[in-house]
Amino acid sequence: MVSSLTRSITWIRIVMATGMLSLAGCATAPYMKGSAQSYRTSQELAALTETQIERGKPLVVVDSLGWLWGIPGKILLFDRRVENHRIDSHTEAAIAAYLNDNELSTVKVRLNQYRPLDDWKRLAANKSVGVGWRYTFGAVIVLGETIFPGRVFGSDHYNPYSNTIHLYSNVPALAVHEAAHSKDYARRKWKGTYAAAYFLPIVPLYQEAIATNDALGYVMTTGDLQARQEAYEILYPAYGTYVGEAISGAVPGGYFVALIGGHIAGRWKSWDLARTHHGDHDAFLHSRQPAAID
Ligand SMILES: [Zn+2]
């Protein structure tokens, strides 16, 4: 009993340390912008992406239902903007800038929008994913989006088969994270295989770490202090949910241990960022004081 508990705790520590270290480590490296030449995209899909970002019309009843359905998400990530179905221009500008800076022109962004027919057309046109994958796994995913509209059931996600980002939360860092998935996929040759692998154990941790690192790296390079703090505070616990899902079968309560661990790590990184920032600011003022006295 004791030894199994000890083993469980060791397991949690290993998984969390690996996850958090991989996030912290890569985020400090210089940010690498993506370039269109390095992507494998579909010409047919490019033609369907002339307007890259679209927005659904506000529907009070549907959006309120969606807001209610998103309460667990708001609690888990401790942010009332999660799945609030009201995406403002600030979040839109954040994802637009990311896509522009990374030269991602064939990915579609739907801000609280339900357009299943267009998504089926995008699935058919996305020749950069093997046809065998598109009409099996891809069809199931688009069917899921059609039957369970995100406008009610929420869940910000990137669909690699239709190369479409669906957003329902008004959180810039989460928007950038989904766009970072599209960048990861844009570079892959075997997109369908890579997407199918997401359904295997542990693989989500790998793909989520890539997207989270890229999003963090981007926000750390381009964002102001508030944006950078927010990114840590939301993306670390969000990553914690994936660690939690990976270990919950083996470790009782593992999901919440990982989630809370993510919150603590994210808050700590955010606090450290503010401390360093204010330290630099104080040092800057201090260095200017003699001139001011003169
Ligand atoms: Zn993700």
Short mmCIF file of N, CA and C in Angstrom, two decimals, residues 22 51 69 119 176 195 225 242 245 254:
data_model
loop_
_atom_site.label_atom_id
_atom_site.label_comp_id
_atom_site.label_asym_id
_atom_site.label_seq_id
_atom_site.Cartn_x
_atom_site.Cartn_y
_atom_site.Cartn_z
N SER A 22 10.02 20.83 -19.85
CA SER A 22 10.08 20.96 -21.30
C SER A 22 9.43 22.28 -21.72
N THR A 51 -10.89 34.86 -46.96
CA THR A 51 -11.15 35.56 -45.70
C THR A 51 -10.68 34.62 -44.60
N TRP A 69 -22.64 25.90 -20.39
CA TRP A 69 -21.96 24.63 -20.64
C TRP A 69 -20.45 24.76 -20.36
N ASP A 119 -17.09 23.71 -43.54
CA ASP A 119 -16.05 22.85 -42.98
C ASP A 119 -15.94 21.53 -43.77
N VAL A 176 -3.68 31.87 -29.53
CA VAL A 176 -2.35 31.69 -30.11
C VAL A 176 -1.93 30.22 -30.00
N ALA A 195 -1.97 13.33 -37.06
CA ALA A 195 -3.24 13.65 -36.39
C ALA A 195 -3.83 12.41 -35.74
N LEU A 225 4.02 42.97 -20.67
CA LEU A 225 4.12 42.21 -19.42
C LEU A 225 2.81 41.49 -19.09
N TYR A 242 -3.68 18.10 -19.77
CA TYR A 242 -3.24 16.97 -20.63
C TYR A 242 -2.37 16.00 -19.85
N GLU A 245 -4.80 14.03 -17.84
CA GLU A 245 -5.48 12.97 -18.59
C GLU A 245 -4.55 11.79 -18.82
N GLY A 254 -4.97 11.91 -10.11
CA GLY A 254 -3.84 12.44 -10.88
C GLY A 254 -4.21 13.66 -11.71
#
